[in-house]
mmCIF file of N, CA and C in Angstrom:
data_model
loop_
_atom_site.group_PDB
_atom_site.id
_atom_site.type_symbol
_atom_site.label_atom_id
_atom_site.label_comp_id
_atom_site.label_asym_id
_atom_site.label_seq_id
_atom_site.Cartn_x
_atom_site.Cartn_y
_atom_site.Cartn_z
ATOM 1 N N MET W 1 196.583 113.551 129.021
ATOM 2 C CA MET W 1 196.096 115.006 128.193
ATOM 3 C C MET W 1 196.694 116.427 127.516
ATOM 4 N N ASN W 2 197.362 116.637 128.964
ATOM 5 C CA ASN W 2 197.458 117.423 129.491
ATOM 6 C C ASN W 2 199.120 117.951 128.305
ATOM 7 N N ASN W 3 199.933 116.890 128.421
ATOM 8 C CA ASN W 3 201.196 116.241 128.041
ATOM 9 C C ASN W 3 201.038 116.160 126.766
ATOM 10 N N TYR W 4 200.029 115.496 126.036
ATOM 11 C CA TYR W 4 200.218 115.644 124.713
ATOM 12 C C TYR W 4 199.943 116.957 124.095
ATOM 13 N N LEU W 5 199.074 117.852 124.444
ATOM 14 C CA LEU W 5 198.741 119.133 124.110
ATOM 15 C C LEU W 5 200.547 119.777 124.134
ATOM 16 N N ARG W 6 201.109 119.984 125.500
ATOM 17 C CA ARG W 6 202.290 120.151 125.158
ATOM 18 C C ARG W 6 203.213 119.499 124.197
ATOM 19 N N TYR W 7 203.357 118.350 123.948
ATOM 20 C CA TYR W 7 204.488 117.682 123.640
ATOM 21 C C TYR W 7 203.830 117.687 121.788
ATOM 22 N N ILE W 8 202.272 117.960 121.577
ATOM 23 C CA ILE W 8 202.124 118.243 120.012
ATOM 24 C C ILE W 8 201.982 119.297 119.594
ATOM 25 N N LEU W 9 201.825 120.306 120.588
ATOM 26 C CA LEU W 9 201.605 121.829 120.130
ATOM 27 C C LEU W 9 203.011 122.363 119.812
ATOM 28 N N LEU W 10 203.918 122.100 120.477
ATOM 29 C CA LEU W 10 204.823 122.759 120.271
ATOM 30 C C LEU W 10 206.161 122.605 119.002
ATOM 31 N N PRO W 11 205.805 121.468 118.520
ATOM 32 C CA PRO W 11 206.658 121.036 117.422
ATOM 33 C C PRO W 11 205.606 121.663 116.449
ATOM 34 N N ALA W 12 204.320 121.282 116.670
ATOM 35 C CA ALA W 12 203.632 122.264 115.609
ATOM 36 C C ALA W 12 203.263 123.518 115.269
ATOM 37 N N PHE W 13 203.540 124.565 116.643
ATOM 38 C CA PHE W 13 203.808 125.751 116.615
ATOM 39 C C PHE W 13 205.375 125.909 115.563
ATOM 40 N N VAL W 14 206.485 125.285 115.796
ATOM 41 C CA VAL W 14 207.470 125.652 115.297
ATOM 42 C C VAL W 14 207.511 125.237 113.386
ATOM 43 N N GLY W 15 206.651 123.994 113.928
ATOM 44 C CA GLY W 15 206.669 124.069 112.563
ATOM 45 C C GLY W 15 205.397 125.168 111.703
ATOM 46 N N PHE W 16 204.719 125.319 112.294
ATOM 47 C CA PHE W 16 203.946 126.709 111.551
ATOM 48 C C PHE W 16 204.830 127.642 111.293
ATOM 49 N N LEU W 17 205.138 128.197 112.198
ATOM 50 C CA LEU W 17 207.015 129.405 111.994
ATOM 51 C C LEU W 17 207.548 128.975 110.781
ATOM 52 N N ILE W 18 207.605 127.779 110.405
ATOM 53 C CA ILE W 18 208.771 126.970 109.423
ATOM 54 C C ILE W 18 208.272 127.652 108.118
ATOM 55 N N PHE W 19 206.526 127.386 108.233
ATOM 56 C CA PHE W 19 205.974 127.363 107.274
ATOM 57 C C PHE W 19 205.864 129.108 106.503
ATOM 58 N N THR W 20 205.265 129.741 107.718
ATOM 59 C CA THR W 20 205.396 131.234 107.446
ATOM 60 C C THR W 20 206.909 131.429 106.766
ATOM 61 N N VAL W 21 207.910 131.353 107.292
ATOM 62 C CA VAL W 21 209.124 132.035 107.283
ATOM 63 C C VAL W 21 209.305 131.346 105.811
ATOM 64 N N THR W 22 208.882 130.115 105.223
ATOM 65 C CA THR W 22 209.331 129.558 103.679
ATOM 66 C C THR W 22 208.691 130.049 102.606
ATOM 67 N N CYS W 23 207.174 129.814 103.052
ATOM 68 C CA CYS W 23 206.239 130.127 101.896
ATOM 69 C C CYS W 23 205.535 131.723 101.983
ATOM 70 N N LEU W 24 205.452 132.146 102.835
ATOM 71 C CA LEU W 24 204.460 133.504 102.927
ATOM 72 C C LEU W 24 205.726 134.472 102.484
ATOM 73 N N ILE W 25 206.570 134.812 102.872
ATOM 74 C CA ILE W 25 207.389 135.747 103.258
ATOM 75 C C ILE W 25 208.292 135.982 101.612
ATOM 76 N N SER W 26 208.146 137.274 100.898
ATOM 77 C CA SER W 26 208.958 137.171 99.694
ATOM 78 C C SER W 26 209.922 137.291 99.555
ATOM 79 N N SER W 27 210.642 136.476 98.748
ATOM 80 C CA SER W 27 212.035 136.141 98.926
ATOM 81 C C SER W 27 212.736 137.840 98.367
ATOM 82 N N ASP W 28 211.819 138.810 97.978
ATOM 83 C CA ASP W 28 212.311 140.098 97.997
ATOM 84 C C ASP W 28 212.592 140.773 99.363
ATOM 85 N N ASN W 29 211.888 140.446 99.874
ATOM 86 C CA ASN W 29 211.676 140.935 101.538
ATOM 87 C C ASN W 29 212.979 140.255 102.447
ATOM 88 N N VAL W 30 213.810 139.337 102.064
ATOM 89 C CA VAL W 30 214.925 138.827 102.802
ATOM 90 C C VAL W 30 216.313 139.516 102.611
ATOM 91 N N PRO W 31 216.707 140.165 103.635
ATOM 92 C CA PRO W 31 217.778 141.007 103.936
ATOM 93 C C PRO W 31 219.168 140.221 102.868
ATOM 94 N N ARG W 32 219.774 141.098 102.069
ATOM 95 C CA ARG W 32 221.059 140.136 101.456
ATOM 96 C C ARG W 32 221.968 140.366 102.159
ATOM 97 N N LEU W 33 222.796 139.172 102.832
ATOM 98 C CA LEU W 33 223.803 139.189 103.301
ATOM 99 C C LEU W 33 224.938 138.749 102.546
ATOM 100 N N PRO W 34 225.893 139.072 102.950
ATOM 101 C CA PRO W 34 227.687 138.764 102.284
ATOM 102 C C PRO W 34 227.367 137.188 102.205
ATOM 103 N N GLN W 35 227.652 136.865 100.391
ATOM 104 C CA GLN W 35 227.766 135.783 99.337
ATOM 105 C C GLN W 35 229.178 134.780 100.119
ATOM 106 N N ILE W 36 229.630 135.004 101.526
ATOM 107 C CA ILE W 36 230.721 134.449 101.650
ATOM 108 C C ILE W 36 230.360 132.688 102.050
ATOM 109 N N ILE W 37 229.227 132.924 102.540
ATOM 110 C CA ILE W 37 228.390 131.652 103.094
ATOM 111 C C ILE W 37 226.792 131.809 102.695
ATOM 112 N N PRO W 38 226.498 130.396 102.239
ATOM 113 C CA PRO W 38 225.062 130.218 101.888
ATOM 114 C C PRO W 38 224.102 130.318 102.579
ATOM 115 N N TRP W 39 223.789 131.516 103.268
ATOM 116 C CA TRP W 39 222.777 131.929 103.994
ATOM 117 C C TRP W 39 221.805 131.244 104.294
ATOM 118 N N ASP W 40 221.387 131.322 103.465
ATOM 119 C CA ASP W 40 219.725 130.595 102.671
ATOM 120 C C ASP W 40 219.998 129.144 103.450
ATOM 121 N N LYS W 41 220.974 128.233 102.846
ATOM 122 C CA LYS W 41 221.093 126.678 103.225
ATOM 123 C C LYS W 41 221.171 126.820 104.818
ATOM 124 N N VAL W 42 221.958 127.591 105.618
ATOM 125 C CA VAL W 42 222.335 127.829 106.991
ATOM 126 C C VAL W 42 220.747 127.823 107.556
ATOM 127 N N ALA W 43 220.215 128.868 106.928
ATOM 128 C CA ALA W 43 218.693 128.898 107.597
ATOM 129 C C ALA W 43 217.887 127.839 107.411
ATOM 130 N N HIS W 44 217.663 127.102 106.261
ATOM 131 C CA HIS W 44 217.099 126.216 106.081
ATOM 132 C C HIS W 44 217.641 124.633 107.144
ATOM 133 N N PHE W 45 219.108 124.366 107.418
ATOM 134 C CA PHE W 45 219.422 123.799 107.869
ATOM 135 C C PHE W 45 219.376 124.157 109.560
ATOM 136 N N GLY W 46 219.299 125.244 109.895
ATOM 137 C CA GLY W 46 218.944 125.864 111.233
ATOM 138 C C GLY W 46 217.128 125.336 111.448
ATOM 139 N N MET W 47 216.732 125.742 110.946
ATOM 140 C CA MET W 47 215.237 125.704 110.809
ATOM 141 C C MET W 47 214.508 123.941 111.466
ATOM 142 N N PHE W 48 215.185 123.311 110.605
ATOM 143 C CA PHE W 48 214.974 121.790 110.287
ATOM 144 C C PHE W 48 215.513 121.271 111.367
ATOM 145 N N PHE W 49 216.431 121.754 112.206
ATOM 146 C CA PHE W 49 217.488 121.162 112.977
ATOM 147 C C PHE W 49 216.567 121.720 114.311
ATOM 148 N N VAL W 50 215.981 122.935 114.441
ATOM 149 C CA VAL W 50 215.092 123.485 115.439
ATOM 150 C C VAL W 50 214.081 122.172 115.720
ATOM 151 N N LEU W 51 213.192 122.147 114.702
ATOM 152 C CA LEU W 51 212.044 121.746 114.265
ATOM 153 C C LEU W 51 212.310 120.159 114.794
ATOM 154 N N SER W 52 213.350 119.402 113.986
ATOM 155 C CA SER W 52 213.470 117.840 114.381
ATOM 156 C C SER W 52 213.961 117.787 115.971
ATOM 157 N N ALA W 53 214.881 118.657 116.499
ATOM 158 C CA ALA W 53 215.711 118.548 118.068
ATOM 159 C C ALA W 53 213.766 119.097 118.914
ATOM 160 N N VAL W 54 213.369 119.851 118.767
ATOM 161 C CA VAL W 54 212.051 119.780 119.238
ATOM 162 C C VAL W 54 210.931 118.977 119.359
ATOM 163 N N SER W 55 211.157 117.912 118.081
ATOM 164 C CA SER W 55 209.748 117.119 117.826
ATOM 165 C C SER W 55 210.643 115.754 118.878
ATOM 166 N N LEU W 56 211.793 115.670 118.328
ATOM 167 C CA LEU W 56 212.616 114.683 119.344
ATOM 168 C C LEU W 56 212.667 114.406 120.757
ATOM 169 N N PHE W 57 213.334 115.738 121.279
ATOM 170 C CA PHE W 57 213.198 116.035 122.831
ATOM 171 C C PHE W 57 211.539 115.793 123.118
ATOM 172 N N ASP W 58 210.689 116.602 122.758
ATOM 173 C CA ASP W 58 209.173 116.514 123.150
ATOM 174 C C ASP W 58 208.781 115.008 123.151
ATOM 175 N N TYR W 59 209.157 113.952 122.245
ATOM 176 C CA TYR W 59 208.700 112.437 121.793
ATOM 177 C C TYR W 59 209.530 111.883 122.965
ATOM 178 N N PHE W 60 210.557 111.927 123.052
ATOM 179 C CA PHE W 60 211.333 111.203 124.594
ATOM 180 C C PHE W 60 210.904 112.006 125.707
ATOM 181 N N ARG W 61 210.425 112.953 125.996
ATOM 182 C CA ARG W 61 209.490 113.570 127.261
ATOM 183 C C ARG W 61 208.328 112.913 127.266
ATOM 184 N N LEU W 62 207.323 112.659 126.727
ATOM 185 C CA LEU W 62 206.168 112.117 126.354
ATOM 186 C C LEU W 62 206.132 110.820 126.697
ATOM 187 N N HIS W 63 207.122 109.905 126.301
ATOM 188 C CA HIS W 63 207.492 108.853 126.519
ATOM 189 C C HIS W 63 208.474 108.167 127.607
ATOM 190 N N ASN W 64 208.265 109.581 128.549
ATOM 191 C CA ASN W 64 209.399 108.708 129.857
ATOM 192 C C ASN W 64 210.814 108.727 129.865
ATOM 193 N N GLY W 65 211.542 109.034 128.735
ATOM 194 C CA GLY W 65 213.111 108.617 128.477
ATOM 195 C C GLY W 65 212.766 107.246 127.711
ATOM 196 N N LYS W 66 211.946 106.873 127.214
ATOM 197 C CA LYS W 66 212.148 105.381 127.026
ATOM 198 C C LYS W 66 210.798 105.585 125.440
ATOM 199 N N PRO W 67 211.400 105.995 124.317
ATOM 200 C CA PRO W 67 211.015 106.460 123.218
ATOM 201 C C PRO W 67 211.152 104.921 122.352
ATOM 202 N N LYS W 68 209.993 104.177 121.563
ATOM 203 C CA LYS W 68 210.126 103.534 120.686
ATOM 204 C C LYS W 68 210.886 104.278 119.693
ATOM 205 N N ILE W 69 212.070 103.029 119.132
ATOM 206 C CA ILE W 69 212.886 103.861 118.197
ATOM 207 C C ILE W 69 212.122 104.443 116.840
ATOM 208 N N LYS W 70 211.613 103.498 116.654
ATOM 209 C CA LYS W 70 211.295 103.557 114.944
ATOM 210 C C LYS W 70 209.991 104.282 114.976
ATOM 211 N N ARG W 71 209.441 105.077 116.071
ATOM 212 C CA ARG W 71 208.177 105.835 116.321
ATOM 213 C C ARG W 71 208.732 107.167 116.507
ATOM 214 N N TRP W 72 209.791 107.231 117.204
ATOM 215 C CA TRP W 72 210.760 108.472 117.525
ATOM 216 C C TRP W 72 211.684 108.818 116.386
ATOM 217 N N ILE W 73 211.979 108.283 115.570
ATOM 218 C CA ILE W 73 212.708 108.598 114.172
ATOM 219 C C ILE W 73 211.446 108.945 113.258
ATOM 220 N N PHE W 74 210.440 108.272 113.113
ATOM 221 C CA PHE W 74 209.478 108.828 112.301
ATOM 222 C C PHE W 74 208.943 110.184 112.692
ATOM 223 N N TRP W 75 208.784 110.157 114.096
ATOM 224 C CA TRP W 75 208.313 111.877 114.203
ATOM 225 C C TRP W 75 209.140 112.684 114.185
ATOM 226 N N GLY W 76 210.305 112.686 114.752
ATOM 227 C CA GLY W 76 211.510 113.593 114.946
ATOM 228 C C GLY W 76 212.297 113.375 113.651
ATOM 229 N N VAL W 77 212.152 112.976 112.702
ATOM 230 C CA VAL W 77 212.979 112.715 111.406
ATOM 231 C C VAL W 77 212.274 112.477 110.278
ATOM 232 N N ILE W 78 211.539 111.672 110.163
ATOM 233 C CA ILE W 78 211.238 111.073 108.928
ATOM 234 C C ILE W 78 209.907 112.636 108.545
ATOM 235 N N LEU W 79 208.717 112.723 109.470
ATOM 236 C CA LEU W 79 208.059 113.264 109.525
ATOM 237 C C LEU W 79 208.453 115.136 109.065
ATOM 238 N N PRO W 80 209.376 115.291 109.846
ATOM 239 C CA PRO W 80 209.883 116.591 109.095
ATOM 240 C C PRO W 80 210.740 116.760 108.134
ATOM 241 N N ILE W 81 211.131 115.907 107.511
ATOM 242 C CA ILE W 81 212.006 115.771 106.039
ATOM 243 C C ILE W 81 210.751 115.314 104.996
ATOM 244 N N ILE W 82 209.444 114.710 105.302
ATOM 245 C CA ILE W 82 208.470 114.865 104.616
ATOM 246 C C ILE W 82 207.916 116.677 104.394
ATOM 247 N N TYR W 83 207.736 116.726 105.639
ATOM 248 C CA TYR W 83 207.332 118.486 105.532
ATOM 249 C C TYR W 83 208.391 119.281 104.812
ATOM 250 N N GLY W 84 209.438 119.220 105.010
ATOM 251 C CA GLY W 84 210.509 120.080 104.117
ATOM 252 C C GLY W 84 210.351 119.933 102.601
ATOM 253 N N ALA W 85 209.718 118.155 102.224
ATOM 254 C CA ALA W 85 209.818 118.067 100.858
ATOM 255 C C ALA W 85 208.582 118.799 100.479
ATOM 256 N N ALA W 86 207.246 119.102 101.315
ATOM 257 C CA ALA W 86 206.056 119.518 101.186
ATOM 258 C C ALA W 86 206.274 120.881 100.979
ATOM 259 N N ILE W 87 206.750 121.750 101.729
ATOM 260 C CA ILE W 87 207.042 123.250 101.855
ATOM 261 C C ILE W 87 207.638 123.428 100.328
ATOM 262 N N GLU W 88 208.564 122.515 99.619
ATOM 263 C CA GLU W 88 209.392 122.963 98.791
ATOM 264 C C GLU W 88 208.689 122.782 97.315
ATOM 265 N N LEU W 89 207.559 121.778 97.235
ATOM 266 C CA LEU W 89 206.861 121.588 96.531
ATOM 267 C C LEU W 89 205.800 122.706 96.230
ATOM 268 N N MET W 90 205.281 122.726 97.542
ATOM 269 C CA MET W 90 204.432 124.317 97.793
ATOM 270 C C MET W 90 204.940 125.201 96.867
ATOM 271 N N GLN W 91 206.000 125.665 97.831
ATOM 272 C CA GLN W 91 207.048 126.606 96.780
ATOM 273 C C GLN W 91 207.138 126.899 95.390
ATOM 274 N N LYS W 92 207.084 125.672 94.582
ATOM 275 C CA LYS W 92 207.307 125.842 93.174
ATOM 276 C C LYS W 92 206.012 125.659 92.435
ATOM 277 N N TYR W 93 204.835 125.113 93.436
ATOM 278 C CA TYR W 93 203.732 124.752 92.632
ATOM 279 C C TYR W 93 202.280 125.719 92.881
ATOM 280 N N ILE W 94 202.620 126.617 93.875
ATOM 281 C CA ILE W 94 201.712 126.938 94.820
ATOM 282 C C ILE W 94 201.819 128.690 95.092
ATOM 283 N N PHE W 95 203.046 128.410 95.827
ATOM 284 C CA PHE W 95 203.653 129.841 96.186
ATOM 285 C C PHE W 95 204.716 130.472 95.186
ATOM 286 N N ARG W 96 203.746 131.370 94.501
ATOM 287 C CA ARG W 96 205.010 131.881 93.260
ATOM 288 C C ARG W 96 206.062 132.757 93.731
ATOM 289 N N SER W 97 206.084 133.512 94.947
ATOM 290 C CA SER W 97 206.924 134.855 94.807
ATOM 291 C C SER W 97 207.878 133.519 95.450
ATOM 292 N N ARG W 98 208.042 132.309 95.834
ATOM 293 C CA ARG W 98 208.967 132.091 96.042
ATOM 294 C C ARG W 98 209.849 130.889 95.002
ATOM 295 N N SER W 99 211.397 130.176 95.313
ATOM 296 C CA SER W 99 211.622 129.094 94.385
ATOM 297 C C SER W 99 211.808 127.962 95.215
ATOM 298 N N ALA W 100 211.776 126.935 94.365
ATOM 299 C CA ALA W 100 211.982 125.957 95.001
ATOM 300 C C ALA W 100 213.647 125.362 94.609
ATOM 301 N N GLU W 101 214.201 124.586 95.725
ATOM 302 C CA GLU W 101 215.547 124.823 95.413
ATOM 303 C C GLU W 101 215.733 122.994 95.546
ATOM 304 N N MET W 102 216.319 121.899 95.245
ATOM 305 C CA MET W 102 216.804 120.622 95.644
ATOM 306 C C MET W 102 217.695 121.146 96.928
ATOM 307 N N ALA W 103 219.001 122.338 96.475
ATOM 308 C CA ALA W 103 219.774 122.431 97.845
ATOM 309 C C ALA W 103 219.185 122.592 99.042
ATOM 310 N N ASP W 104 217.756 123.721 99.063
ATOM 311 C CA ASP W 104 217.012 123.974 99.942
ATOM 312 C C ASP W 104 216.412 122.857 100.613
ATOM 313 N N PHE W 105 216.095 121.988 100.217
ATOM 314 C CA PHE W 105 215.569 120.398 100.403
ATOM 315 C C PHE W 105 216.635 119.859 100.927
ATOM 316 N N ILE W 106 218.027 119.729 100.407
ATOM 317 C CA ILE W 106 218.870 118.942 101.036
ATOM 318 C C ILE W 106 219.231 119.382 102.669
ATOM 319 N N ALA W 107 219.473 120.694 102.377
ATOM 320 C CA ALA W 107 219.420 121.324 103.603
ATOM 321 C C ALA W 107 218.719 121.066 104.943
ATOM 322 N N ASN W 108 217.513 121.022 104.522
ATOM 323 C CA ASN W 108 216.490 120.666 105.400
ATOM 324 C C ASN W 108 216.794 119.090 106.311
ATOM 325 N N VAL W 109 217.057 118.288 105.123
ATOM 326 C CA VAL W 109 217.410 116.711 105.699
ATOM 327 C C VAL W 109 218.523 116.555 106.321
ATOM 328 N N LEU W 110 219.386 117.657 105.928
ATOM 329 C CA LEU W 110 221.040 117.678 107.165
ATOM 330 C C LEU W 110 220.921 117.987 108.208
ATOM 331 N N GLY W 111 219.504 119.372 108.764
ATOM 332 C CA GLY W 111 219.070 119.650 109.712
ATOM 333 C C GLY W 111 218.389 118.909 110.311
ATOM 334 N N SER W 112 217.572 118.328 109.763
ATOM 335 C CA SER W 112 216.920 116.684 110.771
ATOM 336 C C SER W 112 217.897 115.636 111.268
ATOM 337 N N LEU W 113 218.439 115.465 110.102
ATOM 338 C CA LEU W 113 219.886 114.522 110.631
ATOM 339 C C LEU W 113 220.759 114.757 111.912
ATOM 340 N N ALA W 114 221.008 115.879 111.510
ATOM 341 C CA ALA W 114 221.989 116.269 112.518
ATOM 342 C C ALA W 114 221.535 116.326 113.673
ATOM 343 N N ALA W 115 220.140 116.816 113.920
ATOM 344 C CA ALA W 115 219.302 116.713 115.381
ATOM 345 C C ALA W 115 219.107 115.418 115.703
ATOM 346 N N PHE W 116 218.679 114.540 114.916
ATOM 347 C CA PHE W 116 218.764 113.351 115.468
ATOM 348 C C PHE W 116 219.773 112.689 115.515
ATOM 349 N N PHE W 117 221.471 112.468 115.212
ATOM 350 C CA PHE W 117 222.441 112.089 115.447
ATOM 351 C C PHE W 117 222.737 112.477 116.750
ATOM 352 N N ILE W 118 222.510 113.859 117.249
ATOM 353 C CA ILE W 118 223.159 114.685 118.334
ATOM 354 C C ILE W 118 221.988 113.995 120.019
ATOM 355 N N ALA W 119 220.592 113.801 119.005
ATOM 356 C CA ALA W 119 219.469 113.357 119.874
ATOM 357 C C ALA W 119 219.806 111.459 120.284
ATOM 358 N N LEU W 120 220.377 110.820 119.293
ATOM 359 C CA LEU W 120 220.685 109.259 119.564
ATOM 360 C C LEU W 120 221.996 109.726 120.491
ATOM 361 N N PHE W 121 222.708 110.571 120.452
ATOM 362 C CA PHE W 121 224.002 110.395 121.093
ATOM 363 C C PHE W 121 223.843 110.420 122.378
ATOM 364 N N LEU W 122 222.561 111.823 122.875
ATOM 365 C CA LEU W 122 222.290 111.549 124.254
ATOM 366 C C LEU W 122 221.709 110.885 124.581
ATOM 367 N N TYR W 123 220.941 109.985 123.596
ATOM 368 C CA TYR W 123 220.254 109.266 124.486
ATOM 369 C C TYR W 123 220.512 107.947 124.660
ATOM 370 N N LYS W 124 221.695 107.588 123.815
ATOM 371 C CA LYS W 124 222.492 106.638 124.683
ATOM 372 C C LYS W 124 223.567 106.959 125.439
ATOM 373 N N LYS W 125 223.829 108.028 125.972
ATOM 374 C CA LYS W 125 224.285 108.607 127.166
ATOM 375 C C LYS W 125 223.298 108.215 128.449
ATOM 376 N N PHE W 126 222.000 108.554 128.254
ATOM 377 C CA PHE W 126 221.093 108.801 129.151
ATOM 378 C C PHE W 126 221.116 107.253 129.344
ATOM 379 N N GLN W 127 220.794 106.391 128.714
ATOM 380 C CA GLN W 127 220.404 104.955 128.803
ATOM 381 C C GLN W 127 221.664 104.228 129.901
ATOM 382 N N LYS W 128 223.203 104.789 129.433
ATOM 383 C CA LYS W 128 224.142 104.320 130.243
ATOM 384 C C LYS W 128 224.315 104.970 131.743
ATOM 385 N N ARG W 129 223.831 106.136 131.865
ATOM 386 C CA ARG W 129 223.295 106.923 133.514
ATOM 387 C C ARG W 129 222.070 105.704 133.903
ATOM 388 N N GLU W 130 221.714 105.906 133.230
ATOM 389 C CA GLU W 130 220.227 104.571 133.716
ATOM 390 C C GLU W 130 220.510 103.502 134.372
ATOM 391 N N LYS W 131 221.505 102.658 133.245
ATOM 392 C CA LYS W 131 222.372 101.759 134.169
ATOM 393 C C LYS W 131 223.046 101.566 135.141
ATOM 394 N N LYS W 132 224.075 102.705 135.239
ATOM 395 C CA LYS W 132 224.751 103.168 136.329
ATOM 396 C C LYS W 132 224.088 102.907 137.794
ATOM 397 N N LEU W 133 222.571 104.088 137.460
ATOM 398 C CA LEU W 133 222.038 104.361 138.324
ATOM 399 C C LEU W 133 221.140 103.146 139.080
ATOM 400 N N SER W 134 220.937 102.388 138.355
ATOM 401 C CA SER W 134 220.295 101.049 138.711
ATOM 402 C C SER W 134 220.754 99.914 139.461
ATOM 403 N N LEU W 135 222.326 99.910 139.375
ATOM 404 C CA LEU W 135 223.100 99.033 140.071
ATOM 405 C C LEU W 135 223.094 98.957 141.785
#
């Protein structure tokens, strides 16, 4: 039971932080940065990269390094993408101090996918190491 709390609460906490940052802070309070790089999109990418990475890692640990791939993808990629879409929709229809943008949603998706592909690479590397050890 304690493992479930640890592996569910940490991603939920990260998700709550993302919600707070993206919905409750007015865009007028966000500092202006040089426009060389679209910092807003970098922030969206980074937040969803972290959310998916934490979810993927925790799910991996919860299942002792042998996650069911479809469920792992659901909890670590699909659910964060749905969450990102919900945040953008809430920004459009509920939180008028923020604006919803398709580019923000795309950055969210790319962040989640990047975390997944890195996790998949590490998972395959982990499996190869496990096979070498079992011989």
